[in-house]
CSV table of C-alpha atoms and ligand atoms in Angstrom, one decimal:
chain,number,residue,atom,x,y,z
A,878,UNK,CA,0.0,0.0,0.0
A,879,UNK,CA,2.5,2.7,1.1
A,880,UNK,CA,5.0,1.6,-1.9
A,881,UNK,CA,1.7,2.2,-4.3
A,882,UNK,CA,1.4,5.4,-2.6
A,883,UNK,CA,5.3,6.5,-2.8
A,884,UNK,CA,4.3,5.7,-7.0
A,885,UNK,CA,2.5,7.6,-7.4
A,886,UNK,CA,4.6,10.4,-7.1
A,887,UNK,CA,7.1,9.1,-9.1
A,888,UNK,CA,4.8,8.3,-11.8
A,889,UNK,CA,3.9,12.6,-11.7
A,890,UNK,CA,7.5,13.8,-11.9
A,891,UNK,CA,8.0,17.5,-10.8
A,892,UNK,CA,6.6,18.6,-13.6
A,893,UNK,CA,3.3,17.0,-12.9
A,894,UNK,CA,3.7,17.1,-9.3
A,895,UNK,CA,3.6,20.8,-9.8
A,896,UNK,CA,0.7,20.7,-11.8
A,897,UNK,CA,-1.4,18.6,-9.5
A,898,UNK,CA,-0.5,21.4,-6.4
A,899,UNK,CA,-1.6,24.3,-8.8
A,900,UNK,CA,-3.8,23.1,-11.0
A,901,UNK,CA,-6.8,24.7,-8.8
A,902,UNK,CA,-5.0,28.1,-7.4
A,903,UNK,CA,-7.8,31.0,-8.6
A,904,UNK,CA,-5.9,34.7,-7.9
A,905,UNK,CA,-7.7,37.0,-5.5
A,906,UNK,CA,-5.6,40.0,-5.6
A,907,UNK,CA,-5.6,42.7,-7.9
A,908,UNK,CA,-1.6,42.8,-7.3
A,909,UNK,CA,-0.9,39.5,-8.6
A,910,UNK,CA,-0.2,39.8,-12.3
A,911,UNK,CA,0.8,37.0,-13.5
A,912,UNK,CA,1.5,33.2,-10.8
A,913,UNK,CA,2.2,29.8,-11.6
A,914,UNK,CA,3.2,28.7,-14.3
A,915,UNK,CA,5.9,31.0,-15.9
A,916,UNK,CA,9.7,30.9,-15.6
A,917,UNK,CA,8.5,34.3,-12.5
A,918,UNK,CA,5.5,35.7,-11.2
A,919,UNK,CA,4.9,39.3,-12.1
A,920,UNK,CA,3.3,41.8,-9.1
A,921,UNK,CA,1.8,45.4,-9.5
A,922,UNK,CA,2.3,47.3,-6.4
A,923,UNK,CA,1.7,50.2,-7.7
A,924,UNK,CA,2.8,53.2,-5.9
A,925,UNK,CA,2.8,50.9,-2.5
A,926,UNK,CA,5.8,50.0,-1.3
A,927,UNK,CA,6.8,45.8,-0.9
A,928,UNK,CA,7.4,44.0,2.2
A,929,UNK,CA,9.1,40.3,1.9
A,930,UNK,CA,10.2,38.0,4.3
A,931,UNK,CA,11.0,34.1,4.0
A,932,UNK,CA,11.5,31.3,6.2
A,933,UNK,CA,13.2,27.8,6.2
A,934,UNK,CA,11.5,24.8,7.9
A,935,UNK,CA,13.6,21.6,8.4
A,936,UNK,CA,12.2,18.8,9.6
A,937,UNK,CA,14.1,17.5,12.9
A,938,UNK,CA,15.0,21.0,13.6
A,939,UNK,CA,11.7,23.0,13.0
A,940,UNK,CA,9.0,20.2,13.4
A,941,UNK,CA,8.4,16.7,14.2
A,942,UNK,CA,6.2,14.7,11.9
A,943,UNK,CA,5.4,12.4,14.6
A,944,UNK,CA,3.0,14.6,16.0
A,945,UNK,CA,2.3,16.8,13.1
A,946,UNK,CA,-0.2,16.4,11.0
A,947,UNK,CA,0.7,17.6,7.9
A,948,UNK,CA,-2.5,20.2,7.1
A,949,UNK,CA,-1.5,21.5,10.2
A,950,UNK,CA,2.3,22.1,8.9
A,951,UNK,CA,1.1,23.5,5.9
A,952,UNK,CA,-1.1,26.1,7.8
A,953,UNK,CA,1.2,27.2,10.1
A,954,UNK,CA,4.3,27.4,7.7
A,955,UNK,CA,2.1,30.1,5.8
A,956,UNK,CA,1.2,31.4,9.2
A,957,UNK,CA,4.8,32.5,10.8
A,958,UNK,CA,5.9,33.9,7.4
A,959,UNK,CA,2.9,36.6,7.4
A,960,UNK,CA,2.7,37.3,10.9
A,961,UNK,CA,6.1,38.9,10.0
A,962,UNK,CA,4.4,41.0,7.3
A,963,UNK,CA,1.5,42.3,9.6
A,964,UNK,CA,4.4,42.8,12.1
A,965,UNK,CA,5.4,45.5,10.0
A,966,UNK,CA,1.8,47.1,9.7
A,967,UNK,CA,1.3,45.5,6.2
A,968,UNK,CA,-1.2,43.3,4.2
A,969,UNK,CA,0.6,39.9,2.6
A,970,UNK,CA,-0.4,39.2,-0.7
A,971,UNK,CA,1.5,36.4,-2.2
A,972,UNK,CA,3.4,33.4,-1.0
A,973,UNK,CA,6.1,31.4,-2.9
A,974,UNK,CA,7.0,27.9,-1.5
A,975,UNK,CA,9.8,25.5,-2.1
A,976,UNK,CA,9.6,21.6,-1.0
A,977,UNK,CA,12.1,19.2,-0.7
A,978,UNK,CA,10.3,16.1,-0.8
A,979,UNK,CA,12.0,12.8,0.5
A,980,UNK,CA,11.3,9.9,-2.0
A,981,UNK,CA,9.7,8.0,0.8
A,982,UNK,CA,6.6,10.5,0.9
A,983,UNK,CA,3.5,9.6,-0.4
A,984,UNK,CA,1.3,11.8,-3.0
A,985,UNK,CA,-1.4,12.1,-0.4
A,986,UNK,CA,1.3,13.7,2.0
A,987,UNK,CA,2.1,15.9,0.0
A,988,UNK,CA,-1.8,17.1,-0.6
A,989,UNK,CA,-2.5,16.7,3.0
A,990,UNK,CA,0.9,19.3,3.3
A,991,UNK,CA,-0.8,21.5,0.6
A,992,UNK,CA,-4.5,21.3,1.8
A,993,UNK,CA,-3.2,23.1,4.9
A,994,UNK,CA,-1.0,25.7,2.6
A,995,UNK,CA,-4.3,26.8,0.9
A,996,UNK,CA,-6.7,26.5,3.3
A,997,UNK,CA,-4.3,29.7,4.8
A,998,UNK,CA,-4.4,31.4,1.5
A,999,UNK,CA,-8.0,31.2,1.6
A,1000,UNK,CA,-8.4,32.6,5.5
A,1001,UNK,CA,-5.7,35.3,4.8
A,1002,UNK,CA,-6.6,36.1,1.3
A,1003,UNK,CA,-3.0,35.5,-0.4
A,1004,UNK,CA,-2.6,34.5,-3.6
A,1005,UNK,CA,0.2,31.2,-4.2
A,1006,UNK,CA,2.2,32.8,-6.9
A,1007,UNK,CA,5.1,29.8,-7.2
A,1008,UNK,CA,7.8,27.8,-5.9
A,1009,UNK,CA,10.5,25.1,-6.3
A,1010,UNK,CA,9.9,21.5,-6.2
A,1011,UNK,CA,12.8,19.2,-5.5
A,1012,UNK,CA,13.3,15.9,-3.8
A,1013,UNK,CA,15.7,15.7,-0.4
A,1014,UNK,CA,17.3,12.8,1.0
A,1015,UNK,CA,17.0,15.1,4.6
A,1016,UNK,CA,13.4,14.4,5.2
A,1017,UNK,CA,10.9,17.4,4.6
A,1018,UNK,CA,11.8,21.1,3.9
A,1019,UNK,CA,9.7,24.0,3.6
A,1020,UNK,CA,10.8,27.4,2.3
A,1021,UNK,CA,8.2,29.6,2.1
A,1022,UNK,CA,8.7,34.0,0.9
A,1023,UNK,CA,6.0,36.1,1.7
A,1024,UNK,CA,5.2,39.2,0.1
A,1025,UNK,CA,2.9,42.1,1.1
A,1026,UNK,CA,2.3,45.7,0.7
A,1027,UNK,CA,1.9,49.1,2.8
A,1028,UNK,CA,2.3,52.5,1.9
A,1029,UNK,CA,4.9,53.6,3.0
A,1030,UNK,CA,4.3,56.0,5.8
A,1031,UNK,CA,2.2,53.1,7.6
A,1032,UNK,CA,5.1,50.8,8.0
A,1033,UNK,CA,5.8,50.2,11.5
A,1034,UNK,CA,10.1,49.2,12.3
A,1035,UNK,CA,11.2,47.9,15.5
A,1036,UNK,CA,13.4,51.1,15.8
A,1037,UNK,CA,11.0,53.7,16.6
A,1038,UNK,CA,9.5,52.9,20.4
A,1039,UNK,CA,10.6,55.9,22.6
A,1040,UNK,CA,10.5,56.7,26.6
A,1041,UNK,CA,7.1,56.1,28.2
A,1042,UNK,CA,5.5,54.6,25.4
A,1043,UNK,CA,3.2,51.7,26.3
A,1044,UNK,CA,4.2,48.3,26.1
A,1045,UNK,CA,1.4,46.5,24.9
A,1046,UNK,CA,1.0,42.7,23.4
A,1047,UNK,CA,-2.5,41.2,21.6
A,1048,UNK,CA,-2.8,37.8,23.4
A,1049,UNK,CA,-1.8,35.0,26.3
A,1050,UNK,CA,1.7,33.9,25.8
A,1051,UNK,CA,3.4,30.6,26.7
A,1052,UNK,CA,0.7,28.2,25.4
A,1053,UNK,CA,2.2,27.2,22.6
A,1054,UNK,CA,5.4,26.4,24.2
A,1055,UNK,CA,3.1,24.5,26.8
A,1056,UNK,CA,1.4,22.5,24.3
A,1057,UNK,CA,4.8,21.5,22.5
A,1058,UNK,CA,6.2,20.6,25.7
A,1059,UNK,CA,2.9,17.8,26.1
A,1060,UNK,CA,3.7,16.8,22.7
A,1061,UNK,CA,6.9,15.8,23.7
A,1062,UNK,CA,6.0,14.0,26.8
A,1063,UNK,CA,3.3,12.2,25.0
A,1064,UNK,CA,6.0,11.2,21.9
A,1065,UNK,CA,8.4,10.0,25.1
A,1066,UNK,CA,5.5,8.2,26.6
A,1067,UNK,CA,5.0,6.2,23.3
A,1068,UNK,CA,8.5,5.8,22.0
A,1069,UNK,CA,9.0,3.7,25.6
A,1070,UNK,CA,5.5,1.6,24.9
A,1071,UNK,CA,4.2,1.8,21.5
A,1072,UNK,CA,0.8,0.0,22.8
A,1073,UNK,CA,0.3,3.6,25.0
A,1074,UNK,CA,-1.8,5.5,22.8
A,1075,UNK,CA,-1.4,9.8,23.4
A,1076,UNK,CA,-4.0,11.0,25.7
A,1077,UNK,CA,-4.2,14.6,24.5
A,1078,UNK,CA,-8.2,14.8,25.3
A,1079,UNK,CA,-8.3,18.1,27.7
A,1080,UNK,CA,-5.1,19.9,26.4
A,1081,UNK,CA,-7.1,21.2,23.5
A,1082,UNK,CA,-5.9,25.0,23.9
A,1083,UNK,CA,-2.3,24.4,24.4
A,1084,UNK,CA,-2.4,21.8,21.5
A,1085,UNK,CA,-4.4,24.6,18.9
A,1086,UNK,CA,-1.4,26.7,20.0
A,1087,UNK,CA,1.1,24.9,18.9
A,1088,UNK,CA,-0.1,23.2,16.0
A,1089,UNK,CA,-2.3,25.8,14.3
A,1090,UNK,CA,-1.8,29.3,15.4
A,1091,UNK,CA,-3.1,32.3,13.5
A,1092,UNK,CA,-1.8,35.7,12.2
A,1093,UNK,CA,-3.4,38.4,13.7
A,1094,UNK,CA,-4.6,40.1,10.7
A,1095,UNK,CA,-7.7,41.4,12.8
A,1096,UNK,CA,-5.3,43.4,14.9
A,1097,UNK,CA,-3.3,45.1,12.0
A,1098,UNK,CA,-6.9,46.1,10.8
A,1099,UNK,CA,-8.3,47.5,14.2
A,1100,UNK,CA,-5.3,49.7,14.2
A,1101,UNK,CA,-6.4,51.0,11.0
A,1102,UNK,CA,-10.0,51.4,12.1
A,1103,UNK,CA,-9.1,53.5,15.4
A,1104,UNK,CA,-6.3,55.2,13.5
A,1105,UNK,CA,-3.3,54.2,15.7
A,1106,UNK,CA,0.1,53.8,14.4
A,1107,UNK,CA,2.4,52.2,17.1
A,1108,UNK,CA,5.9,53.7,17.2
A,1109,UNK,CA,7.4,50.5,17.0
A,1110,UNK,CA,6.3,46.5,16.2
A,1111,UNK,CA,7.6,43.0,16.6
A,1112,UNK,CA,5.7,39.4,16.1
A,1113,UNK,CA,6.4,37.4,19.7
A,1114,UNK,CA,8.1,34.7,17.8
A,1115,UNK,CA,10.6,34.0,20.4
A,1116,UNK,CA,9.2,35.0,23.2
A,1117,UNK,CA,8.2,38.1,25.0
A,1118,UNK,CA,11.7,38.6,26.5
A,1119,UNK,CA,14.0,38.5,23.5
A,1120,UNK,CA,11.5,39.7,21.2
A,1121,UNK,CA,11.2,42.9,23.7
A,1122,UNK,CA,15.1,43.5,23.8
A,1123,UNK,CA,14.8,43.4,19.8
A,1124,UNK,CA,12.6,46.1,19.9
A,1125,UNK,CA,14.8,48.1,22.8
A,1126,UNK,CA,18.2,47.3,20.7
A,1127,UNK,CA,17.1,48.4,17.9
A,1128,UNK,CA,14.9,52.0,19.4
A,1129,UNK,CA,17.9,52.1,21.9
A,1130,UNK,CA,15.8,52.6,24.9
A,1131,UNK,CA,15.0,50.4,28.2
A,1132,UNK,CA,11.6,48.6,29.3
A,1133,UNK,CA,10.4,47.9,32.3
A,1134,UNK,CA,7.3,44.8,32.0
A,1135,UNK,CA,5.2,43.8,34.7
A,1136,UNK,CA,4.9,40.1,35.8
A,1137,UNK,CA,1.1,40.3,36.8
A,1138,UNK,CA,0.1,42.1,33.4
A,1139,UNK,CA,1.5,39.5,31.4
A,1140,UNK,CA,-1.7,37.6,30.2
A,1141,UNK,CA,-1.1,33.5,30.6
A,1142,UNK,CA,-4.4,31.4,29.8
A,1143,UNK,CA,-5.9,29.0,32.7
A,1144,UNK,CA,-5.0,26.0,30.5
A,1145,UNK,CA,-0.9,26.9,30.2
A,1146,UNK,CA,-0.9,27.4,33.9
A,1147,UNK,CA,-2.3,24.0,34.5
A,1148,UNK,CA,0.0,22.6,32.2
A,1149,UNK,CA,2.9,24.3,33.9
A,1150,UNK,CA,1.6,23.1,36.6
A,1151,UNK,CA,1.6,19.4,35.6
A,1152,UNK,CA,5.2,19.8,34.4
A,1153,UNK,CA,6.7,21.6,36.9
A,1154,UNK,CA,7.3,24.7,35.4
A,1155,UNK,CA,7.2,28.5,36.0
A,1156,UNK,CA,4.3,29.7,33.5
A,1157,UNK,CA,5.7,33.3,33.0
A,1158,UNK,CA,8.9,31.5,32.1
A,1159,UNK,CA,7.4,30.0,29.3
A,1160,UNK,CA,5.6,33.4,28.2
A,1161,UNK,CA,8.8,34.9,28.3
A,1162,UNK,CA,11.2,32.3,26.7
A,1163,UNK,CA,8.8,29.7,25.0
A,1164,UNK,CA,8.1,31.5,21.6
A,1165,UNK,CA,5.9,30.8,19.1
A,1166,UNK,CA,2.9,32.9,20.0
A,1167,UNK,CA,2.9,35.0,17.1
A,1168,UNK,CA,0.9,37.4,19.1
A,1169,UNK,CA,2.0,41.4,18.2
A,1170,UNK,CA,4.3,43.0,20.5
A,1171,UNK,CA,3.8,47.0,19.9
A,1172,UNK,CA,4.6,50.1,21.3
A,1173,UNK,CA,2.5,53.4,21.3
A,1174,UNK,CA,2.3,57.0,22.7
A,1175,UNK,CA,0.8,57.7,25.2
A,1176,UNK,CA,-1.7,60.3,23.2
A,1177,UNK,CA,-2.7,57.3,21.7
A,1178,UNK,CA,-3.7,55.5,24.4
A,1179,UNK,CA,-7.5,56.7,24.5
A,1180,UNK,CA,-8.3,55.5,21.0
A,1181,UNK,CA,-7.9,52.5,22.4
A,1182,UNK,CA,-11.4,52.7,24.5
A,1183,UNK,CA,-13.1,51.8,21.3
A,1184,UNK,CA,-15.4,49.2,21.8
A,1185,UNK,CA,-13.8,45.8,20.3
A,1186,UNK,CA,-14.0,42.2,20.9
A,1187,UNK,CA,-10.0,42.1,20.3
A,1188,UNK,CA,-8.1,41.9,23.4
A,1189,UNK,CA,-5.1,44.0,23.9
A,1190,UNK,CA,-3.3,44.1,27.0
A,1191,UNK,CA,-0.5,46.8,28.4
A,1192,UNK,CA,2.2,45.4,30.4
A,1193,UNK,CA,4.8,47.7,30.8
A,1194,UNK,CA,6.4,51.1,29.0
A,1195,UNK,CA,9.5,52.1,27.2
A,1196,UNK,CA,12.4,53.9,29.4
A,1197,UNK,CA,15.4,55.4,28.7
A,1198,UNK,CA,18.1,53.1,27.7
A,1199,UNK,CA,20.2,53.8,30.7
A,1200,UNK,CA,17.7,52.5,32.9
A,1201,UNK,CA,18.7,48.9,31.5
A,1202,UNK,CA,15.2,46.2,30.7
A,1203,UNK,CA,13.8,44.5,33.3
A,1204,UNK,CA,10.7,42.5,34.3
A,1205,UNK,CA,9.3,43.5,37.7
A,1206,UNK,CA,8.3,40.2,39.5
A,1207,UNK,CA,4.7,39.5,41.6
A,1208,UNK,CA,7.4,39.7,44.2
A,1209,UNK,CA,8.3,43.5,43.4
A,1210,UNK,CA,11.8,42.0,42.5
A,1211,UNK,CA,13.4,43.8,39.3
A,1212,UNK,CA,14.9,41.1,37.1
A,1213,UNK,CA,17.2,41.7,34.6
A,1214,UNK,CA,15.5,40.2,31.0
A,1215,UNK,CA,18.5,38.2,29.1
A,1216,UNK,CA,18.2,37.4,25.0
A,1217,UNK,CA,18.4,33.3,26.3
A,1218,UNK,CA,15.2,34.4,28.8
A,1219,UNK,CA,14.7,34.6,32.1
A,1220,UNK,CA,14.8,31.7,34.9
A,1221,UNK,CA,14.1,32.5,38.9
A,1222,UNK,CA,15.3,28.6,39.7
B,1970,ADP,P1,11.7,26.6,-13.3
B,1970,ADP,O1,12.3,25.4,-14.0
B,1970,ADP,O2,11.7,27.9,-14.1
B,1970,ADP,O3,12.3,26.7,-11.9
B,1970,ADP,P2,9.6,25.0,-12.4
B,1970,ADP,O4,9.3,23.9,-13.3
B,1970,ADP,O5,10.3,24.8,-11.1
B,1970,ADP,O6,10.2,26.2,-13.2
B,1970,ADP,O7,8.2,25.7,-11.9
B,1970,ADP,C1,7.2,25.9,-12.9
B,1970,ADP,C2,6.1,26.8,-12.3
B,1970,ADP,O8,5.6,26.2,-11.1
B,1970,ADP,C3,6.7,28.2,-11.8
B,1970,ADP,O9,5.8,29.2,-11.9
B,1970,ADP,C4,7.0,27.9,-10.3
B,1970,ADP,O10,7.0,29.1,-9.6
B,1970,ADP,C5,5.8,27.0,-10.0
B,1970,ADP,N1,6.1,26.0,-8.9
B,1970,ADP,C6,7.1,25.1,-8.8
B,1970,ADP,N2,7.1,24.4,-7.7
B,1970,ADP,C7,6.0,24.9,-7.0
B,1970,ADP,C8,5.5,24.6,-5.7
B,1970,ADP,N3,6.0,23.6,-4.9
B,1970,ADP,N4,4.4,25.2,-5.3
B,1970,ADP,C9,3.9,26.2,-6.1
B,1970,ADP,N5,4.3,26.6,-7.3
B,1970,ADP,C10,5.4,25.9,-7.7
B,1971,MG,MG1,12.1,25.3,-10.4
């Protein structure tokens, strides 16, 4: 059965491979000239100016497939790249993705990688405008480019957050990290006794976190709507503390962020619980939250009373550089926040 499977991509060949992925790709943006099926894709920005940004995916390094379903890969490869374009206060409109595709990989895999892929392009409204097809003897790669647009006086850099602007971030933090770190116990659990089957029933949160996050398109768009620019923007990737420093290094001031204002879900701090763990340790070092991170003045701040559903959550404000970045425990203690993270063991 699986050798039948593995033939039927080699029956394909790239070429038809290609044609199989693409075959049903409609364009839905006015900026997308021309997509598959040329030796380029051609884009009209018109007077806009281009934001791009691309990211590698190894598996091993950046996944597991053991506990990945492949959709679910496909969704949230698209994901992290445009969370990067909204990070800069822009709209994505295309993608371009590269596979290397071990020979052991059936067709279906492949779709099941792609149905995940699309089903992004289709929630964010981004046209696939190419890609590279190759096979790998590493296992799975993923490359995917994403390219948006902004004018250019709406682009928000990491560089422009000044003293006393508010610190504020879009979501909980730490799940994710949570819900890989279950993952992980659950793959240990089986490796040691394959007839142990995962019991993930209750984790649900932590495990949507990880495995399917979103972009937060809605929040680039209420800025719009209330007319807000922040002075300075960063997707929480990392985690809250490097990704905070990022912004500091690169506006050359301080911080100062507040232990009890950092928003951490019921279900991470069970699961931190469970594991022994410090919750706020994983919101600041886990990663993967692709919440925003921004900055804004302080003039700014009452626009913010507008009545929305979306919630946004200060926890902490910019200070001169001299005054260093720290994290000010539930214990009134200042900490110092370090690139690796923060640990009060
Ligand atoms: P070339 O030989 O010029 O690199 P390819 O045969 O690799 O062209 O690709 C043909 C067309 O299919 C191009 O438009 C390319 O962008 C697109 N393409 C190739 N691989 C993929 C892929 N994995 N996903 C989406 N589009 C792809
Ligand atoms: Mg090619």
């Amino acid at each position: 059965m699986a050798e039948n499977k593995n033939q039927d991509l080699k029956n394909l060949g790239e070429f038809g491979l290609i044609d199989h992925l693409t075959k049903d790709i409609e364009i839905k943006n006015d900026s997308t000239i021309t997509g598959v099926g040329d030796d380029a894709a051609v884009l009209d920005y018109n007077n806009k100016q281009t934001v791009v940004t691309t990211d590698l995916l190894l598996q091993g390094i950046h996944f597991d497939l053991v506990y990945t379903p492949l959709k679910h890969l496909g969704y949230k490869a698209v994901v992290v790249n445009i969370s990067d374009i909204y990070a800069m206060n822009a709209t994505p409109k295309q993608i371009i993705v590269s596979i290397g595709i071990s020979s052991r990989m059936s067709l279906e895999a492949v779709d099941q990688l792609y149905d995940g892929i699309k089903l992004a392009c289709e929630k964010y409204n981004i046209d696939l405008v190419g890609g590279d097809t190759t096979t790998s003897l590493t296992g799975l790669t993923i490359s995917i480019t994403a390219i948006g647009e902004a004018n250019k006086d709406d682009i928000v850099y990491r560089n422009g957050a000044k003293p006393n602007d508010l610190i504020c971030i879009t979501g909980d933090l730490g799940a994710a990290y949570m819900g890989l770190q279950l993952l992980e116990r659950e793959k240990r659990v089986h490796d040691k006794n394959n007839a142990v089957q995962p019991d993930l029933s209750g984790y649900d949160y932590i495990l949507e976190r990880q495995l399917k996050p979103e972009a937060r398109k809605d929040i680039i768009e209420f800025l719009k709507e209330i007319d807000v620019k922040p002075t300075s923007m960063i997707d929480l990737s990392d985690g809250l503390s490097s990704d905070i420093m990022q912004i500091c290094k690169n506006s050359k001031t301080g911080c100062r962020i507040y232990e009890n204002k950092i928003p951490i879900d019921h279900a991470t701090s069970l699961m931190a619980e469970e594991l022994n763990m410090n919750p706020t340790v994983a919101a600041l070092n886990g990663g993967e939250d692709f919440e925003l991170l921004f900055t804004i003045s302080l003039q700014d701040y009452e626009k913010f009373s507008k009545e929305t559903e979306l919630k946004i959550y200060t926890i902490g404000h910019i200070t001169e550089e001299s005054k260093g970045k720290y994290l000010v425990t539930n214990g009134d203690q200042e900490i110092e926040l370090q690139a690796q993270g923060w640990n009060n063991e």
